[in-house]
Amino acid sequence: MNDPPKLTEYGLPVDPQSMVTPPEATELELEPGQPGIEDAGYVERRRELFGRCRRHRLERLGPPLVDYTSEETRIWREVTPKLDELHVTHASQMYLQAKRELAITQHEIPQLRHLGERVERETRMHLVPAEGALPYRIFYQYIGERGFPVTQFLRHGSHPEFTPEPDMIHDCLGHVPPLMNHDYAEMLTLIGKAASAATHGEHVLALKRFSWFSIEFGLIEEAGETKVFGSGILSSTGEIPYSLLSSEVTREPFVTDTVITTDYDPSRMQDHLFIAPSLPFLRQELETLVRRFGL
Ligand SMILES: [Fe+2]
């Protein structure tokens, strides 16, 4: 009998089975040293939103309407103009068009419930409230059902330009706009279905890396220029110029077999990126990969 394959993720060995059946947090967990962990009011707010969003997710109630505090609005108003300015110059056309159609303003934090209704009319994707980062396979199970999990809390005000975990700014300005694009929505749904159907840890890991280097941290070719495509880059004022201009970053053409065997460290700025020639190319590559895995 063959030994199960040995897998490495984030530089460490990982149990293939934990890729297939990942553990799920049932209570708010903040990392030591995370901004806001010493701020009792912030932690309390995070707990409250965690409980509400988790309940709405599990009971399939859609995103709750949230009364954002003046501090949360202040953070939104501080970060979004800086991101908007960078997007105009560096984001892909597909993203810019979708963001205009969603009419997301710098002034008020949008309600995900309303954004979700608009997205659903366009591409039949809907938004699922998430209490925090969900394990990859659970995340993609929702996506396979055309639901995109989104958080509703904001990062701590002491570090408005940095968040070690996905928050409302990352989700709302990074992930939600591309859901308005039909090719993108179909590609996502296919990853979701494949990740849900996969029973081998190495297949889940390969799909996770495919998503990471495209949907989260992908660059894309557009009219002879390299533009930002990935949501992780689009939602970070530091990561946008770093990804395109820094000499520390290796940028190479998106070759699926290289991508799915490339490890990454999610806790730092991404210094190894792949440039896809187009969105239809990514979709086709994914379809080929999924077929190859027999999913
Ligand atoms: Fe993300």
mmCIF file of C-alpha atoms and ligand atoms in Angstrom:
data_model
loop_
_atom_site.group_PDB
_atom_site.id
_atom_site.type_symbol
_atom_site.label_atom_id
_atom_site.label_comp_id
_atom_site.label_asym_id
_atom_site.label_seq_id
_atom_site.Cartn_x
_atom_site.Cartn_y
_atom_site.Cartn_z
ATOM 1 C CA MET A 1 0.000 0.000 0.000
ATOM 2 C CA ASN A 2 1.266 3.491 -0.852
ATOM 3 C CA ASP A 3 2.152 5.886 1.954
ATOM 4 C CA PRO A 4 -0.013 9.038 1.954
ATOM 5 C CA PRO A 5 1.862 11.951 0.298
ATOM 6 C CA LYS A 6 3.797 14.269 2.618
ATOM 7 C CA LEU A 7 2.513 17.825 2.354
ATOM 8 C CA THR A 8 4.131 21.117 3.344
ATOM 9 C CA GLU A 9 2.212 24.299 4.008
ATOM 10 C CA TYR A 10 3.629 27.610 5.251
ATOM 11 C CA GLY A 11 7.004 25.881 5.511
ATOM 12 C CA LEU A 12 5.769 23.181 7.919
ATOM 13 C CA PRO A 13 4.572 19.590 7.431
ATOM 14 C CA VAL A 14 0.796 19.374 7.363
ATOM 15 C CA ASP A 15 -1.497 16.408 7.905
ATOM 16 C CA PRO A 16 -3.239 15.734 4.542
ATOM 17 C CA GLN A 17 -6.448 14.840 6.374
ATOM 18 C CA SER A 18 -6.556 18.249 8.105
ATOM 19 C CA MET A 19 -6.780 19.798 4.614
ATOM 20 C CA VAL A 20 -9.906 17.732 3.968
ATOM 21 C CA THR A 21 -11.556 18.048 7.400
ATOM 22 C CA PRO A 22 -10.150 21.253 8.921
ATOM 23 C CA PRO A 23 -10.868 22.232 12.539
ATOM 24 C CA GLU A 24 -13.191 25.225 12.948
ATOM 25 C CA ALA A 25 -13.049 27.933 15.679
ATOM 26 C CA THR A 26 -16.290 28.281 17.640
ATOM 27 C CA GLU A 27 -15.123 31.290 19.679
ATOM 28 C CA LEU A 28 -13.248 34.470 18.850
ATOM 29 C CA GLU A 29 -9.503 33.816 18.779
ATOM 30 C CA LEU A 30 -7.068 36.710 18.445
ATOM 31 C CA GLU A 31 -3.373 36.111 17.896
ATOM 32 C CA PRO A 32 -0.951 37.309 20.585
ATOM 33 C CA GLY A 33 0.402 40.719 19.583
ATOM 34 C CA GLN A 34 -2.491 41.405 17.225
ATOM 35 C CA PRO A 35 -3.504 45.110 17.118
ATOM 36 C CA GLY A 36 -6.428 45.691 19.502
ATOM 37 C CA ILE A 37 -5.927 42.630 21.673
ATOM 38 C CA GLU A 38 -5.282 44.887 24.710
ATOM 39 C CA ASP A 39 -8.308 47.084 23.979
ATOM 40 C CA ALA A 40 -11.212 45.625 25.975
ATOM 41 C CA GLY A 41 -13.834 47.618 24.041
ATOM 42 C CA TYR A 42 -12.482 46.364 20.729
ATOM 43 C CA VAL A 43 -12.339 42.745 21.869
ATOM 44 C CA GLU A 44 -15.915 43.019 23.144
ATOM 45 C CA ARG A 45 -17.106 44.418 19.809
ATOM 46 C CA ARG A 46 -15.300 41.625 17.976
ATOM 47 C CA ARG A 47 -16.962 39.037 20.235
ATOM 48 C CA GLU A 48 -20.371 40.521 19.592
ATOM 49 C CA LEU A 49 -19.916 40.541 15.794
ATOM 50 C CA PHE A 50 -18.376 37.052 15.919
ATOM 51 C CA GLY A 51 -21.462 35.658 17.646
ATOM 52 C CA ARG A 52 -23.922 37.470 15.380
ATOM 53 C CA CYS A 53 -22.180 36.628 12.112
ATOM 54 C CA ARG A 54 -21.625 33.007 13.107
ATOM 55 C CA ARG A 55 -25.290 32.608 13.949
ATOM 56 C CA HIS A 56 -26.357 34.289 10.691
ATOM 57 C CA ARG A 57 -23.987 32.023 8.773
ATOM 58 C CA LEU A 58 -25.061 28.767 10.399
ATOM 59 C CA GLU A 59 -28.753 29.655 10.202
ATOM 60 C CA ARG A 60 -28.331 30.932 6.626
ATOM 61 C CA LEU A 61 -29.826 34.326 7.432
ATOM 62 C CA GLY A 62 -27.591 36.452 5.166
ATOM 63 C CA PRO A 63 -25.414 39.340 6.416
ATOM 64 C CA PRO A 64 -26.893 41.133 9.452
ATOM 65 C CA LEU A 65 -27.471 44.889 9.230
ATOM 66 C CA VAL A 66 -24.761 46.405 11.425
ATOM 67 C CA ASP A 67 -24.790 49.796 13.211
ATOM 68 C CA TYR A 68 -21.191 50.799 12.680
ATOM 69 C CA THR A 69 -19.620 52.897 15.448
ATOM 70 C CA SER A 70 -18.060 56.320 14.866
ATOM 71 C CA GLU A 71 -14.617 54.752 15.379
ATOM 72 C CA GLU A 72 -15.301 52.086 12.737
ATOM 73 C CA THR A 73 -16.518 54.791 10.335
ATOM 74 C CA ARG A 74 -13.398 56.839 11.075
ATOM 75 C CA ILE A 75 -11.166 53.896 10.109
ATOM 76 C CA TRP A 76 -13.154 53.333 6.922
ATOM 77 C CA ARG A 77 -12.848 57.017 5.988
ATOM 78 C CA GLU A 78 -9.132 56.965 6.656
ATOM 79 C CA VAL A 79 -8.289 53.855 4.617
ATOM 80 C CA THR A 80 -10.670 53.879 1.638
ATOM 81 C CA PRO A 81 -9.540 57.173 -0.041
ATOM 82 C CA LYS A 82 -5.946 55.898 -0.028
ATOM 83 C CA LEU A 83 -7.020 52.603 -1.552
ATOM 84 C CA ASP A 84 -9.224 54.308 -4.156
ATOM 85 C CA GLU A 85 -6.302 56.408 -5.335
ATOM 86 C CA LEU A 86 -4.087 53.343 -5.755
ATOM 87 C CA HIS A 87 -6.856 51.375 -7.469
ATOM 88 C CA VAL A 88 -7.347 53.983 -10.185
ATOM 89 C CA THR A 89 -3.733 53.570 -11.250
ATOM 90 C CA HIS A 90 -3.018 49.927 -10.514
ATOM 91 C CA ALA A 91 -6.185 47.796 -10.396
ATOM 92 C CA SER A 92 -7.474 45.713 -13.312
ATOM 93 C CA GLN A 93 -10.277 47.201 -15.439
ATOM 94 C CA MET A 94 -12.582 44.382 -14.422
ATOM 95 C CA TYR A 95 -12.215 45.421 -10.778
ATOM 96 C CA LEU A 96 -12.581 49.162 -11.416
ATOM 97 C CA GLN A 97 -15.737 48.698 -13.442
ATOM 98 C CA ALA A 98 -17.309 46.456 -10.800
ATOM 99 C CA LYS A 99 -16.457 48.857 -7.995
ATOM 100 C CA ARG A 100 -18.132 51.710 -9.879
ATOM 101 C CA GLU A 101 -21.242 49.620 -10.420
ATOM 102 C CA LEU A 102 -21.459 48.804 -6.718
ATOM 103 C CA ALA A 103 -21.158 52.511 -5.836
ATOM 104 C CA ILE A 104 -19.069 51.867 -2.742
ATOM 105 C CA THR A 105 -18.351 55.256 -1.160
ATOM 106 C CA GLN A 106 -15.491 56.499 0.984
ATOM 107 C CA HIS A 107 -17.941 58.153 3.347
ATOM 108 C CA GLU A 108 -20.106 55.404 4.790
ATOM 109 C CA ILE A 109 -19.380 51.756 5.449
ATOM 110 C CA PRO A 110 -21.689 49.854 3.111
ATOM 111 C CA GLN A 111 -24.054 47.233 4.428
ATOM 112 C CA LEU A 112 -22.967 43.868 3.092
ATOM 113 C CA ARG A 113 -26.599 42.853 2.969
ATOM 114 C CA HIS A 114 -27.252 45.540 0.326
ATOM 115 C CA LEU A 115 -24.065 44.873 -1.636
ATOM 116 C CA GLY A 116 -24.951 41.193 -1.648
ATOM 117 C CA GLU A 117 -28.397 41.877 -3.139
ATOM 118 C CA ARG A 118 -26.782 43.839 -5.979
ATOM 119 C CA VAL A 119 -24.172 41.127 -6.638
ATOM 120 C CA GLU A 120 -26.835 38.439 -6.636
ATOM 121 C CA ARG A 121 -28.847 40.233 -9.313
ATOM 122 C CA GLU A 122 -25.738 40.404 -11.497
ATOM 123 C CA THR A 123 -24.053 36.996 -11.207
ATOM 124 C CA ARG A 124 -26.199 34.897 -8.836
ATOM 125 C CA MET A 125 -23.409 34.944 -6.242
ATOM 126 C CA HIS A 126 -24.536 35.892 -2.733
ATOM 127 C CA LEU A 127 -22.713 37.014 0.400
ATOM 128 C CA VAL A 128 -22.468 34.780 3.459
ATOM 129 C CA PRO A 129 -21.686 36.473 6.800
ATOM 130 C CA ALA A 130 -18.482 35.075 8.314
ATOM 131 C CA GLU A 131 -17.348 35.514 11.901
ATOM 132 C CA GLY A 132 -13.714 35.540 10.792
ATOM 133 C CA ALA A 133 -11.386 33.664 8.466
ATOM 134 C CA LEU A 134 -12.967 30.274 7.799
ATOM 135 C CA PRO A 135 -10.861 27.162 7.119
ATOM 136 C CA TYR A 136 -10.150 26.908 3.410
ATOM 137 C CA ARG A 137 -12.376 23.936 2.662
ATOM 138 C CA ILE A 138 -15.376 25.302 4.568
ATOM 139 C CA PHE A 139 -14.849 28.674 2.871
ATOM 140 C CA TYR A 140 -14.898 27.016 -0.547
ATOM 141 C CA GLN A 141 -17.863 24.817 0.251
ATOM 142 C CA TYR A 142 -19.924 28.003 0.509
ATOM 143 C CA ILE A 143 -18.408 29.278 -2.706
ATOM 144 C CA GLY A 144 -19.318 26.029 -4.469
ATOM 145 C CA GLU A 145 -22.920 26.969 -3.594
ATOM 146 C CA ARG A 146 -22.297 30.467 -5.010
ATOM 147 C CA GLY A 147 -22.024 32.077 -1.560
ATOM 148 C CA PHE A 148 -19.005 34.202 -0.719
ATOM 149 C CA PRO A 149 -18.137 34.406 3.018
ATOM 150 C CA VAL A 150 -17.446 37.990 4.162
ATOM 151 C CA THR A 151 -16.486 39.411 7.552
ATOM 152 C CA GLN A 152 -18.232 42.432 9.079
ATOM 153 C CA PHE A 153 -15.710 43.655 11.664
ATOM 154 C CA LEU A 154 -13.053 46.274 11.127
ATOM 155 C CA ARG A 155 -9.354 46.175 11.961
ATOM 156 C CA HIS A 156 -8.159 48.040 15.068
ATOM 157 C CA GLY A 157 -7.774 51.821 14.795
ATOM 158 C CA SER A 158 -4.166 51.791 16.008
ATOM 159 C CA HIS A 159 -3.086 50.200 12.714
ATOM 160 C CA PRO A 160 -5.636 51.250 10.090
ATOM 161 C CA GLU A 161 -3.408 50.161 7.243
ATOM 162 C CA PHE A 162 -2.659 46.710 8.526
ATOM 163 C CA THR A 163 -4.681 43.650 9.418
ATOM 164 C CA PRO A 164 -3.284 40.176 9.993
ATOM 165 C CA GLU A 165 -6.694 38.637 9.239
ATOM 166 C CA PRO A 166 -9.360 39.334 6.619
ATOM 167 C CA ASP A 167 -11.674 42.137 7.797
ATOM 168 C CA MET A 168 -14.504 44.176 6.287
ATOM 169 C CA ILE A 169 -12.109 46.414 4.325
ATOM 170 C CA HIS A 170 -10.338 43.400 2.839
ATOM 171 C CA ASP A 171 -13.571 41.639 1.983
ATOM 172 C CA CYS A 172 -15.645 44.598 0.869
ATOM 173 C CA LEU A 173 -12.980 46.339 -1.205
ATOM 174 C CA GLY A 174 -10.975 43.274 -2.209
ATOM 175 C CA HIS A 175 -13.374 40.394 -2.719
ATOM 176 C CA VAL A 176 -16.846 41.774 -3.312
ATOM 177 C CA PRO A 177 -16.345 43.879 -6.484
ATOM 178 C CA PRO A 178 -14.972 41.044 -8.686
ATOM 179 C CA LEU A 179 -18.033 38.954 -7.793
ATOM 180 C CA MET A 180 -19.886 41.224 -10.249
ATOM 181 C CA ASN A 181 -17.913 39.694 -13.147
ATOM 182 C CA HIS A 182 -19.396 36.590 -14.779
ATOM 183 C CA ASP A 183 -16.106 34.847 -15.681
ATOM 184 C CA TYR A 184 -14.808 35.467 -12.196
ATOM 185 C CA ALA A 185 -17.982 34.180 -10.568
ATOM 186 C CA GLU A 186 -17.876 30.990 -12.654
ATOM 187 C CA MET A 187 -14.196 30.409 -11.897
ATOM 188 C CA LEU A 188 -14.792 30.840 -8.178
ATOM 189 C CA THR A 189 -17.757 28.506 -8.184
ATOM 190 C CA LEU A 190 -15.690 25.873 -9.969
ATOM 191 C CA ILE A 191 -12.898 26.108 -7.376
ATOM 192 C CA GLY A 192 -15.541 25.857 -4.675
ATOM 193 C CA LYS A 193 -17.135 22.765 -6.150
ATOM 194 C CA ALA A 194 -13.757 21.111 -6.738
ATOM 195 C CA ALA A 195 -12.497 21.905 -3.221
ATOM 196 C CA SER A 196 -15.722 20.524 -1.742
ATOM 197 C CA ALA A 197 -15.496 17.336 -3.782
ATOM 198 C CA ALA A 198 -11.769 16.710 -3.181
ATOM 199 C CA THR A 199 -10.971 13.836 -0.851
ATOM 200 C CA HIS A 200 -7.171 14.003 -1.160
ATOM 201 C CA GLY A 201 -5.277 16.544 0.929
ATOM 202 C CA GLU A 202 -2.862 17.277 -1.916
ATOM 203 C CA HIS A 203 -5.725 18.200 -4.231
ATOM 204 C CA VAL A 204 -7.167 20.599 -1.655
ATOM 205 C CA LEU A 205 -3.725 22.122 -1.107
ATOM 206 C CA ALA A 206 -3.198 22.541 -4.870
ATOM 207 C CA LEU A 207 -6.559 24.308 -5.239
ATOM 208 C CA LYS A 208 -5.769 26.462 -2.237
ATOM 209 C CA ARG A 209 -2.502 27.559 -3.835
ATOM 210 C CA PHE A 210 -4.208 28.152 -7.173
ATOM 211 C CA SER A 211 -6.650 30.490 -5.378
ATOM 212 C CA TRP A 212 -3.931 32.157 -3.352
ATOM 213 C CA PHE A 213 -1.824 33.068 -6.370
ATOM 214 C CA SER A 214 -4.815 34.204 -8.453
ATOM 215 C CA ILE A 215 -7.841 35.319 -6.444
ATOM 216 C CA GLU A 216 -5.914 36.514 -3.384
ATOM 217 C CA PHE A 217 -2.527 37.573 -4.689
ATOM 218 C CA GLY A 218 -2.650 37.423 -8.471
ATOM 219 C CA LEU A 219 -1.340 39.950 -10.956
ATOM 220 C CA ILE A 220 -2.800 40.157 -14.445
ATOM 221 C CA GLU A 221 -1.676 41.359 -17.847
ATOM 222 C CA GLU A 222 -3.795 44.098 -19.371
ATOM 223 C CA ALA A 223 -3.002 45.992 -22.585
ATOM 224 C CA GLY A 224 0.706 45.352 -22.150
ATOM 225 C CA GLU A 225 0.747 46.411 -18.508
ATOM 226 C CA THR A 226 0.769 44.398 -15.282
ATOM 227 C CA LYS A 227 -2.231 45.190 -13.081
ATOM 228 C CA VAL A 228 -3.374 44.062 -9.652
ATOM 229 C CA PHE A 229 -6.018 41.337 -9.686
ATOM 230 C CA GLY A 230 -5.863 39.648 -6.266
ATOM 231 C CA SER A 231 -8.044 40.804 -3.367
ATOM 232 C CA GLY A 232 -5.268 40.553 -0.789
ATOM 233 C CA ILE A 233 -3.255 43.085 -2.746
ATOM 234 C CA LEU A 234 -6.230 45.295 -3.650
ATOM 235 C CA SER A 235 -7.172 45.792 0.001
ATOM 236 C CA SER A 236 -3.730 46.839 1.220
ATOM 237 C CA THR A 237 -2.152 50.248 0.664
ATOM 238 C CA GLY A 238 1.263 48.696 1.304
ATOM 239 C CA GLU A 239 0.849 45.616 -0.839
ATOM 240 C CA ILE A 240 -0.318 47.382 -4.060
ATOM 241 C CA PRO A 241 2.910 49.327 -4.730
ATOM 242 C CA TYR A 242 5.014 46.523 -3.253
ATOM 243 C CA SER A 243 3.546 43.918 -5.588
ATOM 244 C CA LEU A 244 4.114 45.945 -8.739
ATOM 245 C CA LEU A 245 7.195 48.005 -8.035
ATOM 246 C CA SER A 246 9.394 46.416 -5.363
ATOM 247 C CA SER A 247 12.657 44.836 -6.476
ATOM 248 C CA GLU A 248 12.234 42.305 -3.621
ATOM 249 C CA VAL A 249 9.323 40.666 -5.453
ATOM 250 C CA THR A 250 9.781 37.829 -7.950
ATOM 251 C CA ARG A 251 7.110 38.075 -10.663
ATOM 252 C CA GLU A 252 6.777 35.235 -13.117
ATOM 253 C CA PRO A 253 4.194 34.033 -15.636
ATOM 254 C CA PHE A 254 1.319 32.015 -14.168
ATOM 255 C CA VAL A 255 2.154 28.369 -14.890
ATOM 256 C CA THR A 256 -0.292 26.131 -13.067
ATOM 257 C CA ASP A 257 2.141 23.312 -12.283
ATOM 258 C CA THR A 258 4.548 25.797 -10.715
ATOM 259 C CA VAL A 259 1.787 27.618 -8.839
ATOM 260 C CA ILE A 260 0.331 24.512 -7.210
ATOM 261 C CA THR A 261 3.731 23.405 -5.913
ATOM 262 C CA THR A 262 4.745 26.826 -4.572
ATOM 263 C CA ASP A 263 4.432 27.390 -0.815
ATOM 264 C CA TYR A 264 3.804 30.849 0.685
ATOM 265 C CA ASP A 265 3.771 32.618 4.036
ATOM 266 C CA PRO A 266 0.452 34.419 4.597
ATOM 267 C CA SER A 267 1.783 36.390 7.594
ATOM 268 C CA ARG A 268 4.043 38.692 5.559
ATOM 269 C CA MET A 269 4.126 40.828 2.416
ATOM 270 C CA GLN A 270 4.068 38.522 -0.606
ATOM 271 C CA ASP A 271 7.388 38.511 -2.448
ATOM 272 C CA HIS A 272 6.622 35.769 -4.988
ATOM 273 C CA LEU A 273 3.814 36.513 -7.419
ATOM 274 C CA PHE A 274 2.474 35.150 -10.675
ATOM 275 C CA ILE A 275 1.148 37.152 -13.620
ATOM 276 C CA ALA A 276 -1.826 35.647 -15.473
ATOM 277 C CA PRO A 277 -2.301 36.673 -19.108
ATOM 278 C CA SER A 278 -6.081 37.033 -18.666
ATOM 279 C CA LEU A 279 -9.104 35.973 -16.654
ATOM 280 C CA PRO A 280 -10.326 33.478 -19.316
ATOM 281 C CA PHE A 281 -6.824 31.917 -19.198
ATOM 282 C CA LEU A 282 -7.135 31.359 -15.447
ATOM 283 C CA ARG A 283 -10.573 29.876 -15.855
ATOM 284 C CA GLN A 284 -9.333 27.468 -18.512
ATOM 285 C CA GLU A 285 -6.294 26.463 -16.445
ATOM 286 C CA LEU A 286 -8.532 25.735 -13.518
ATOM 287 C CA GLU A 287 -10.918 23.640 -15.622
ATOM 288 C CA THR A 288 -7.946 21.571 -16.866
ATOM 289 C CA LEU A 289 -6.607 21.117 -13.344
ATOM 290 C CA VAL A 290 -9.972 20.057 -11.955
ATOM 291 C CA ARG A 291 -10.386 17.523 -14.766
ATOM 292 C CA ARG A 292 -6.888 16.189 -14.117
ATOM 293 C CA PHE A 293 -7.802 15.640 -10.451
ATOM 294 C CA GLY A 294 -10.944 13.805 -11.568
ATOM 295 C CA LEU A 295 -13.173 16.243 -9.643
HETATM 296 FE FE FE B 1 -9.104 37.104 1.077
#
